[in-house]
Amino acid sequence: MPARPRAAPNLEAVRRLWLRWALLVVFVVALGIVFVNLGQWQLRRLAEREGHNAATIRNEQAPVKPYEQVFTHPIVDDDQWQLVRATGTFDAAHQLVVRNRNNGDDRGVEILTPLQTASGTLLVSRGFIATAPGTAPMSTGPAPPNGEVTVIGHVRRSEHGRSGAITPQDGTVRLINSEAIQQSLGYPVADGYIGATEVTPAQTGGLVPIEVPELSSGPHFWYAMQWFMFAGVGLLGIFVFIRSDLRDRRAARAKQAATVSGSAHGSETA
């Protein structure tokens, strides 16, 4: 009895299959590298946020210092939320209304007034006034106390933005940037500003202190886990895809072998 013929391997089909797998691996690995880098970026943001939180807690718990001991250099994030004390007189003629501010869930304005002290001038946000939705923006704020005052408040860094946001106009400004405000005042002020928590003698006008920001880790950890998971799913997908191709190839070869066997059996019986 002659030997049963076998299906000849399709070398071109094998080459196409290997090329398909190679391209898949390159694509998934490249995508996986992007996902892993995004995950690591989220972990770096988490570390930065936790560092800022630790600095905020440390600064809040520190004893109140004379402002001259802190405002000796450009104020940065790690300087924020220290409590300092300053004594002087407010320059009511150069007071500014800071527009579109948030304090917790409230929206309104801050009242920014230069405080002239024996050591120099610094900007003081005297507090926040909530405004009802739909009301006209406040253009002037309550006058500061007359005479010598003592202010205790949080150290804040200058805010940055486009020129139109940091440059005062018609007694209002959008962001508090000491350098830009200094140019409109015509005399030097310290870098950064103070967010008042207490003014003595007491001020009027319904001003309330700005709340300390929420100290949470945010969603960065879970975002990182999601990116790492996407990378893992991509790698797992390679094996699933190749396994599916091999299963389909085995089925096709079995079908081809059955067809060849059937043809050979028919020839033998003829």
PDB file of N, CA, C and O in Angstrom, residues 94-159:
ATOM      1  N   HIS A  94      -3.676 101.918  47.741  1.00  0.00           N
ATOM      2  CA  HIS A  94      -3.250 100.975  46.704  1.00  0.00           C
ATOM      3  C   HIS A  94      -3.858  99.587  46.906  1.00  0.00           C
ATOM      4  O   HIS A  94      -3.297  98.586  46.463  1.00  0.00           O
ATOM      5  N   GLN A  95      -4.997  99.522  47.571  1.00  0.00           N
ATOM      6  CA  GLN A  95      -5.680  98.249  47.782  1.00  0.00           C
ATOM      7  C   GLN A  95      -6.216  97.701  46.459  1.00  0.00           C
ATOM      8  O   GLN A  95      -6.638  98.445  45.586  1.00  0.00           O
ATOM      9  N   LEU A  96      -6.210  96.370  46.336  1.00  0.00           N
ATOM     10  CA  LEU A  96      -6.688  95.705  45.123  1.00  0.00           C
ATOM     11  C   LEU A  96      -7.747  94.660  45.475  1.00  0.00           C
ATOM     12  O   LEU A  96      -7.673  94.020  46.523  1.00  0.00           O
ATOM     13  N   VAL A  97      -8.695  94.483  44.565  1.00  0.00           N
ATOM     14  CA  VAL A  97      -9.660  93.389  44.655  1.00  0.00           C
ATOM     15  C   VAL A  97      -9.176  92.279  43.728  1.00  0.00           C
ATOM     16  O   VAL A  97      -8.979  92.507  42.529  1.00  0.00           O
ATOM     17  N   VAL A  98      -8.946  91.094  44.279  1.00  0.00           N
ATOM     18  CA  VAL A  98      -8.476  89.950  43.486  1.00  0.00           C
ATOM     19  C   VAL A  98      -9.701  89.148  43.052  1.00  0.00           C
ATOM     20  O   VAL A  98     -10.406  88.570  43.880  1.00  0.00           O
ATOM     21  N   ARG A  99      -9.942  89.112  41.746  1.00  0.00           N
ATOM     22  CA  ARG A  99     -11.181  88.555  41.204  1.00  0.00           C
ATOM     23  C   ARG A  99     -11.133  87.030  41.096  1.00  0.00           C
ATOM     24  O   ARG A  99     -10.071  86.420  41.057  1.00  0.00           O
ATOM     25  N   ASN A 100     -12.352  86.443  41.013  1.00  0.00           N
ATOM     26  CA  ASN A 100     -12.534  85.029  40.661  1.00  0.00           C
ATOM     27  C   ASN A 100     -11.708  84.094  41.545  1.00  0.00           C
ATOM     28  O   ASN A 100     -10.925  83.273  41.056  1.00  0.00           O
ATOM     29  N   ARG A 101     -11.889  84.208  42.835  1.00  0.00           N
ATOM     30  CA  ARG A 101     -11.141  83.372  43.772  1.00  0.00           C
ATOM     31  C   ARG A 101     -12.064  82.329  44.388  1.00  0.00           C
ATOM     32  O   ARG A 101     -13.287  82.511  44.476  1.00  0.00           O
ATOM     33  N   ASN A 102     -11.463  81.251  44.836  1.00  0.00           N
ATOM     34  CA  ASN A 102     -12.200  80.180  45.498  1.00  0.00           C
ATOM     35  C   ASN A 102     -11.718  80.038  46.937  1.00  0.00           C
ATOM     36  O   ASN A 102     -10.524  80.188  47.223  1.00  0.00           O
ATOM     37  N   ASN A 103     -12.652  79.717  47.814  1.00  0.00           N
ATOM     38  CA  ASN A 103     -12.323  79.428  49.206  1.00  0.00           C
ATOM     39  C   ASN A 103     -13.212  78.278  49.647  1.00  0.00           C
ATOM     40  O   ASN A 103     -14.391  78.476  49.943  1.00  0.00           O
ATOM     41  N   GLY A 104     -12.657  77.063  49.636  1.00  0.00           N
ATOM     42  CA  GLY A 104     -13.505  75.895  49.851  1.00  0.00           C
ATOM     43  C   GLY A 104     -14.477  75.769  48.695  1.00  0.00           C
ATOM     44  O   GLY A 104     -14.083  75.761  47.528  1.00  0.00           O
ATOM     45  N   ASP A 105     -15.762  75.715  49.007  1.00  0.00           N
ATOM     46  CA  ASP A 105     -16.786  75.611  47.967  1.00  0.00           C
ATOM     47  C   ASP A 105     -17.321  76.972  47.528  1.00  0.00           C
ATOM     48  O   ASP A 105     -18.194  77.030  46.652  1.00  0.00           O
ATOM     49  N   ASP A 106     -16.836  78.036  48.139  1.00  0.00           N
ATOM     50  CA  ASP A 106     -17.339  79.374  47.832  1.00  0.00           C
ATOM     51  C   ASP A 106     -16.487  80.042  46.749  1.00  0.00           C
ATOM     52  O   ASP A 106     -15.291  79.770  46.623  1.00  0.00           O
ATOM     53  N   ARG A 107     -17.139  80.923  46.008  1.00  0.00           N
ATOM     54  CA  ARG A 107     -16.452  81.703  44.987  1.00  0.00           C
ATOM     55  C   ARG A 107     -16.653  83.177  45.297  1.00  0.00           C
ATOM     56  O   ARG A 107     -17.732  83.596  45.710  1.00  0.00           O
ATOM     57  N   GLY A 108     -15.611  83.967  45.125  1.00  0.00           N
ATOM     58  CA  GLY A 108     -15.724  85.372  45.438  1.00  0.00           C
ATOM     59  C   GLY A 108     -14.447  86.123  45.133  1.00  0.00           C
ATOM     60  O   GLY A 108     -13.811  85.888  44.099  1.00  0.00           O
ATOM     61  N   VAL A 109     -14.036  87.008  46.049  1.00  0.00           N
ATOM     62  CA  VAL A 109     -12.852  87.844  45.832  1.00  0.00           C
ATOM     63  C   VAL A 109     -11.988  87.829  47.090  1.00  0.00           C
ATOM     64  O   VAL A 109     -12.462  87.513  48.191  1.00  0.00           O
ATOM     65  N   GLU A 110     -10.719  88.177  46.910  1.00  0.00           N
ATOM     66  CA  GLU A 110      -9.827  88.461  48.032  1.00  0.00           C
ATOM     67  C   GLU A 110      -9.494  89.946  48.007  1.00  0.00           C
ATOM     68  O   GLU A 110      -9.459  90.572  46.935  1.00  0.00           O
ATOM     69  N   ILE A 111      -9.230  90.500  49.171  1.00  0.00           N
ATOM     70  CA  ILE A 111      -8.863  91.910  49.290  1.00  0.00           C
ATOM     71  C   ILE A 111      -7.373  91.978  49.623  1.00  0.00           C
ATOM     72  O   ILE A 111      -6.944  91.487  50.677  1.00  0.00           O
ATOM     73  N   LEU A 112      -6.599  92.558  48.711  1.00  0.00           N
ATOM     74  CA  LEU A 112      -5.141  92.593  48.838  1.00  0.00           C
ATOM     75  C   LEU A 112      -4.705  94.024  49.139  1.00  0.00           C
ATOM     76  O   LEU A 112      -5.003  94.949  48.370  1.00  0.00           O
ATOM     77  N   THR A 113      -3.987  94.195  50.246  1.00  0.00           N
ATOM     78  CA  THR A 113      -3.573  95.532  50.679  1.00  0.00           C
ATOM     79  C   THR A 113      -2.098  95.506  51.063  1.00  0.00           C
ATOM     80  O   THR A 113      -1.676  94.633  51.823  1.00  0.00           O
ATOM     81  N   PRO A 114      -1.290  96.455  50.555  1.00  0.00           N
ATOM     82  CA  PRO A 114       0.107  96.532  50.992  1.00  0.00           C
ATOM     83  C   PRO A 114       0.204  96.925  52.466  1.00  0.00           C
ATOM     84  O   PRO A 114      -0.555  97.777  52.946  1.00  0.00           O
ATOM     85  N   LEU A 115       1.115  96.281  53.169  1.00  0.00           N
ATOM     86  CA  LEU A 115       1.372  96.597  54.576  1.00  0.00           C
ATOM     87  C   LEU A 115       2.787  97.166  54.672  1.00  0.00           C
ATOM     88  O   LEU A 115       3.770  96.482  54.359  1.00  0.00           O
ATOM     89  N   GLN A 116       2.889  98.415  55.106  1.00  0.00           N
ATOM     90  CA  GLN A 116       4.188  99.081  55.214  1.00  0.00           C
ATOM     91  C   GLN A 116       4.719  98.903  56.624  1.00  0.00           C
ATOM     92  O   GLN A 116       4.097  99.340  57.604  1.00  0.00           O
ATOM     93  N   THR A 117       5.855  98.224  56.727  1.00  0.00           N
ATOM     94  CA  THR A 117       6.469  97.931  58.030  1.00  0.00           C
ATOM     95  C   THR A 117       7.814  98.641  58.133  1.00  0.00           C
ATOM     96  O   THR A 117       8.311  99.225  57.161  1.00  0.00           O
ATOM     97  N   ALA A 118       8.425  98.554  59.293  1.00  0.00           N
ATOM     98  CA  ALA A 118       9.735  99.178  59.499  1.00  0.00           C
ATOM     99  C   ALA A 118      10.802  98.514  58.645  1.00  0.00           C
ATOM    100  O   ALA A 118      11.841  99.127  58.350  1.00  0.00           O
ATOM    101  N   SER A 119      10.564  97.257  58.239  1.00  0.00           N
ATOM    102  CA  SER A 119      11.564  96.513  57.449  1.00  0.00           C
ATOM    103  C   SER A 119      11.271  96.538  55.955  1.00  0.00           C
ATOM    104  O   SER A 119      12.041  95.988  55.173  1.00  0.00           O
ATOM    105  N   GLY A 120      10.174  97.134  55.543  1.00  0.00           N
ATOM    106  CA  GLY A 120       9.806  97.147  54.134  1.00  0.00           C
ATOM    107  C   GLY A 120       8.306  96.923  53.981  1.00  0.00           C
ATOM    108  O   GLY A 120       7.553  96.928  54.960  1.00  0.00           O
ATOM    109  N   THR A 121       7.887  96.712  52.740  1.00  0.00           N
ATOM    110  CA  THR A 121       6.460  96.541  52.442  1.00  0.00           C
ATOM    111  C   THR A 121       6.207  95.146  51.922  1.00  0.00           C
ATOM    112  O   THR A 121       6.997  94.613  51.123  1.00  0.00           O
ATOM    113  N   LEU A 122       5.124  94.536  52.366  1.00  0.00           N
ATOM    114  CA  LEU A 122       4.714  93.243  51.830  1.00  0.00           C
ATOM    115  C   LEU A 122       3.218  93.280  51.569  1.00  0.00           C
ATOM    116  O   LEU A 122       2.489  94.091  52.149  1.00  0.00           O
ATOM    117  N   LEU A 123       2.787  92.410  50.663  1.00  0.00           N
ATOM    118  CA  LEU A 123       1.374  92.337  50.304  1.00  0.00           C
ATOM    119  C   LEU A 123       0.646  91.422  51.282  1.00  0.00           C
ATOM    120  O   LEU A 123       1.167  90.362  51.649  1.00  0.00           O
ATOM    121  N   VAL A 124      -0.557  91.834  51.656  1.00  0.00           N
ATOM    122  CA  VAL A 124      -1.366  91.043  52.588  1.00  0.00           C
ATOM    123  C   VAL A 124      -2.744  90.825  51.980  1.00  0.00           C
ATOM    124  O   VAL A 124      -3.443  91.794  51.646  1.00  0.00           O
ATOM    125  N   SER A 125      -3.101  89.556  51.801  1.00  0.00           N
ATOM    126  CA  SER A 125      -4.485  89.234  51.468  1.00  0.00           C
ATOM    127  C   SER A 125      -5.257  89.258  52.779  1.00  0.00           C
ATOM    128  O   SER A 125      -5.104  88.372  53.613  1.00  0.00           O
ATOM    129  N   ARG A 126      -6.087  90.303  52.956  1.00  0.00           N
ATOM    130  CA  ARG A 126      -6.755  90.486  54.251  1.00  0.00           C
ATOM    131  C   ARG A 126      -7.900  89.499  54.457  1.00  0.00           C
ATOM    132  O   ARG A 126      -8.443  89.390  55.562  1.00  0.00           O
ATOM    133  N   GLY A 127      -8.284  88.787  53.402  1.00  0.00           N
ATOM    134  CA  GLY A 127      -9.329  87.792  53.553  1.00  0.00           C
ATOM    135  C   GLY A 127     -10.173  87.664  52.308  1.00  0.00           C
ATOM    136  O   GLY A 127      -9.928  88.301  51.275  1.00  0.00           O
ATOM    137  N   PHE A 128     -11.188  86.823  52.414  1.00  0.00           N
ATOM    138  CA  PHE A 128     -12.050  86.433  51.294  1.00  0.00           C
ATOM    139  C   PHE A 128     -13.476  86.893  51.561  1.00  0.00           C
ATOM    140  O   PHE A 128     -13.957  86.849  52.700  1.00  0.00           O
ATOM    141  N   ILE A 129     -14.140  87.341  50.498  1.00  0.00           N
ATOM    142  CA  ILE A 129     -15.557  87.694  50.571  1.00  0.00           C
ATOM    143  C   ILE A 129     -16.284  86.901  49.506  1.00  0.00           C
ATOM    144  O   ILE A 129     -15.984  87.022  48.311  1.00  0.00           O
ATOM    145  N   ALA A 130     -17.229  86.074  49.927  1.00  0.00           N
ATOM    146  CA  ALA A 130     -18.002  85.280  48.974  1.00  0.00           C
ATOM    147  C   ALA A 130     -18.995  86.174  48.241  1.00  0.00           C
ATOM    148  O   ALA A 130     -19.527  87.135  48.800  1.00  0.00           O
ATOM    149  N   THR A 131     -19.224  85.880  46.976  1.00  0.00           N
ATOM    150  CA  THR A 131     -20.210  86.606  46.175  1.00  0.00           C
ATOM    151  C   THR A 131     -21.231  85.618  45.638  1.00  0.00           C
ATOM    152  O   THR A 131     -20.884  84.501  45.237  1.00  0.00           O
ATOM    153  N   ALA A 132     -22.473  86.040  45.612  1.00  0.00           N
ATOM    154  CA  ALA A 132     -23.555  85.172  45.138  1.00  0.00           C
ATOM    155  C   ALA A 132     -23.489  85.038  43.621  1.00  0.00           C
ATOM    156  O   ALA A 132     -23.118  85.990  42.923  1.00  0.00           O
ATOM    157  N   PRO A 133     -23.840  83.870  43.075  1.00  0.00           N
ATOM    158  CA  PRO A 133     -23.848  83.699  41.619  1.00  0.00           C
ATOM    159  C   PRO A 133     -24.768  84.715  40.953  1.00  0.00           C
ATOM    160  O   PRO A 133     -25.858  85.008  41.440  1.00  0.00           O
ATOM    161  N   GLY A 134     -24.284  85.275  39.854  1.00  0.00           N
ATOM    162  CA  GLY A 134     -25.101  86.218  39.100  1.00  0.00           C
ATOM    163  C   GLY A 134     -24.976  87.651  39.551  1.00  0.00           C
ATOM    164  O   GLY A 134     -25.530  88.555  38.911  1.00  0.00           O
ATOM    165  N   THR A 135     -24.273  87.917  40.649  1.00  0.00           N
ATOM    166  CA  THR A 135     -24.111  89.294  41.113  1.00  0.00           C
ATOM    167  C   THR A 135     -22.951  89.955  40.378  1.00  0.00           C
ATOM    168  O   THR A 135     -22.044  89.288  39.873  1.00  0.00           O
ATOM    169  N   ALA A 136     -22.995  91.271  40.336  1.00  0.00           N
ATOM    170  CA  ALA A 136     -21.938  92.024  39.660  1.00  0.00           C
ATOM    171  C   ALA A 136     -20.614  91.863  40.413  1.00  0.00           C
ATOM    172  O   ALA A 136     -20.608  91.809  41.651  1.00  0.00           O
ATOM    173  N   PRO A 137     -19.487  91.776  39.690  1.00  0.00           N
ATOM    174  CA  PRO A 137     -18.190  91.636  40.364  1.00  0.00           C
ATOM    175  C   PRO A 137     -17.917  92.829  41.278  1.00  0.00           C
ATOM    176  O   PRO A 137     -18.248  93.973  40.956  1.00  0.00           O
ATOM    177  N   MET A 138     -17.337  92.551  42.424  1.00  0.00           N
ATOM    178  CA  MET A 138     -16.981  93.610  43.375  1.00  0.00           C
ATOM    179  C   MET A 138     -15.793  94.385  42.835  1.00  0.00           C
ATOM    180  O   MET A 138     -14.789  93.808  42.406  1.00  0.00           O
ATOM    181  N   SER A 139     -15.895  95.710  42.841  1.00  0.00           N
ATOM    182  CA  SER A 139     -14.816  96.544  42.302  1.00  0.00           C
ATOM    183  C   SER A 139     -13.996  97.214  43.397  1.00  0.00           C
ATOM    184  O   SER A 139     -12.868  97.648  43.163  1.00  0.00           O
ATOM    185  N   THR A 140     -14.560  97.353  44.589  1.00  0.00           N
ATOM    186  CA  THR A 140     -13.829  97.909  45.729  1.00  0.00           C
ATOM    187  C   THR A 140     -14.102  97.051  46.960  1.00  0.00           C
ATOM    188  O   THR A 140     -15.178  96.463  47.092  1.00  0.00           O
ATOM    189  N   GLY A 141     -13.128  96.997  47.846  1.00  0.00           N
ATOM    190  CA  GLY A 141     -13.283  96.194  49.048  1.00  0.00           C
ATOM    191  C   GLY A 141     -13.405  97.057  50.284  1.00  0.00           C
ATOM    192  O   GLY A 141     -13.200  98.279  50.238  1.00  0.00           O
ATOM    193  N   PRO A 142     -13.721  96.455  51.426  1.00  0.00           N
ATOM    194  CA  PRO A 142     -13.801  97.208  52.687  1.00  0.00           C
ATOM    195  C   PRO A 142     -12.446  97.800  53.049  1.00  0.00           C
ATOM    196  O   PRO A 142     -11.397  97.205  52.794  1.00  0.00           O
ATOM    197  N   ALA A 143     -12.489  98.986  53.627  1.00  0.00           N
ATOM    198  CA  ALA A 143     -11.255  99.674  54.004  1.00  0.00           C
ATOM    199  C   ALA A 143     -10.543  98.936  55.127  1.00  0.00           C
ATOM    200  O   ALA A 143     -11.192  98.323  55.986  1.00  0.00           O
ATOM    201  N   PRO A 144      -9.214  98.984  55.144  1.00  0.00           N
ATOM    202  CA  PRO A 144      -8.469  98.324  56.228  1.00  0.00           C
ATOM    203  C   PRO A 144      -8.517  99.174  57.494  1.00  0.00           C
ATOM    204  O   PRO A 144      -8.868 100.357  57.464  1.00  0.00           O
ATOM    205  N   PRO A 145      -8.146  98.602  58.638  1.00  0.00           N
ATOM    206  CA  PRO A 145      -8.080  99.388  59.879  1.00  0.00           C
ATOM    207  C   PRO A 145      -7.057 100.513  59.753  1.00  0.00           C
ATOM    208  O   PRO A 145      -6.027 100.375  59.074  1.00  0.00           O
ATOM    209  N   ASN A 146      -7.335 101.634  60.399  1.00  0.00           N
ATOM    210  CA  ASN A 146      -6.397 102.753  60.402  1.00  0.00           C
ATOM    211  C   ASN A 146      -5.311 102.530  61.458  1.00  0.00           C
ATOM    212  O   ASN A 146      -5.503 101.790  62.420  1.00  0.00           O
ATOM    213  N   GLY A 147      -4.205 103.199  61.261  1.00  0.00           N
ATOM    214  CA  GLY A 147      -3.129 103.151  62.251  1.00  0.00           C
ATOM    215  C   GLY A 147      -2.355 101.841  62.199  1.00  0.00           C
ATOM    216  O   GLY A 147      -2.457 101.053  61.251  1.00  0.00           O
ATOM    217  N   GLU A 148      -1.577 101.619  63.252  1.00  0.00           N
ATOM    218  CA  GLU A 148      -0.712 100.436  63.293  1.00  0.00           C
ATOM    219  C   GLU A 148      -1.532  99.173  63.541  1.00  0.00           C
ATOM    220  O   GLU A 148      -2.421  99.155  64.393  1.00  0.00           O
ATOM    221  N   VAL A 149      -1.228  98.147  62.788  1.00  0.00           N
ATOM    222  CA  VAL A 149      -1.911  96.862  62.936  1.00  0.00           C
ATOM    223  C   VAL A 149      -0.859  95.754  63.017  1.00  0.00           C
ATOM    224  O   VAL A 149       0.285  95.920  62.585  1.00  0.00           O
ATOM    225  N   THR A 150      -1.273  94.642  63.589  1.00  0.00           N
ATOM    226  CA  THR A 150      -0.441  93.433  63.593  1.00  0.00           C
ATOM    227  C   THR A 150      -1.194  92.339  62.837  1.00  0.00           C
ATOM    228  O   THR A 150      -2.362  92.071  63.131  1.00  0.00           O
ATOM    229  N   VAL A 151      -0.509  91.755  61.866  1.00  0.00           N
ATOM    230  CA  VAL A 151      -1.109  90.727  61.032  1.00  0.00           C
ATOM    231  C   VAL A 151      -0.402  89.405  61.285  1.00  0.00           C
ATOM    232  O   VAL A 151       0.839  89.345  61.292  1.00  0.00           O
ATOM    233  N   ILE A 152      -1.166  88.359  61.516  1.00  0.00           N
ATOM    234  CA  ILE A 152      -0.643  86.992  61.545  1.00  0.00           C
ATOM    235  C   ILE A 152      -1.277  86.257  60.365  1.00  0.00           C
ATOM    236  O   ILE A 152      -2.498  86.339  60.155  1.00  0.00           O
ATOM    237  N   GLY A 153      -0.454  85.575  59.600  1.00  0.00           N
ATOM    238  CA  GLY A 153      -1.013  84.903  58.433  1.00  0.00           C
ATOM    239  C   GLY A 153      -0.056  83.903  57.820  1.00  0.00           C
ATOM    240  O   GLY A 153       1.102  83.750  58.246  1.00  0.00           O
ATOM    241  N   HIS A 154      -0.560  83.218  56.805  1.00  0.00           N
ATOM    242  CA  HIS A 154       0.208  82.185  56.118  1.00  0.00           C
ATOM    243  C   HIS A 154       1.088  82.787  55.018  1.00  0.00           C
ATOM    244  O   HIS A 154       0.650  83.686  54.292  1.00  0.00           O
ATOM    245  N   VAL A 155       2.278  82.256  54.904  1.00  0.00           N
ATOM    246  CA  VAL A 155       3.162  82.632  53.802  1.00  0.00           C
ATOM    247  C   VAL A 155       2.618  82.034  52.503  1.00  0.00           C
ATOM    248  O   VAL A 155       2.264  80.849  52.458  1.00  0.00           O
ATOM    249  N   ARG A 156       2.552  82.841  51.452  1.00  0.00           N
ATOM    250  CA  ARG A 156       2.088  82.370  50.148  1.00  0.00           C
ATOM    251  C   ARG A 156       3.074  82.820  49.071  1.00  0.00           C
ATOM    252  O   ARG A 156       3.626  83.923  49.137  1.00  0.00           O
ATOM    253  N   ARG A 157       3.256  81.987  48.087  1.00  0.00           N
ATOM    254  CA  ARG A 157       4.142  82.357  46.976  1.00  0.00           C
ATOM    255  C   ARG A 157       3.371  83.159  45.940  1.00  0.00           C
ATOM    256  O   ARG A 157       2.140  83.110  45.875  1.00  0.00           O
ATOM    257  N   SER A 158       4.108  83.873  45.097  1.00  0.00           N
ATOM    258  CA  SER A 158       3.483  84.610  44.006  1.00  0.00           C
ATOM    259  C   SER A 158       2.833  83.653  43.023  1.00  0.00           C
ATOM    260  O   SER A 158       3.335  82.542  42.783  1.00  0.00           O
ATOM    261  N   GLU A 159       1.729  84.077  42.442  1.00  0.00           N
ATOM    262  CA  GLU A 159       1.043  83.283  41.427  1.00  0.00           C
ATOM    263  C   GLU A 159       1.499  83.747  40.048  1.00  0.00           C
ATOM    264  O   GLU A 159       1.855  84.914  39.852  1.00  0.00           O
TER     265      GLU A 159
END
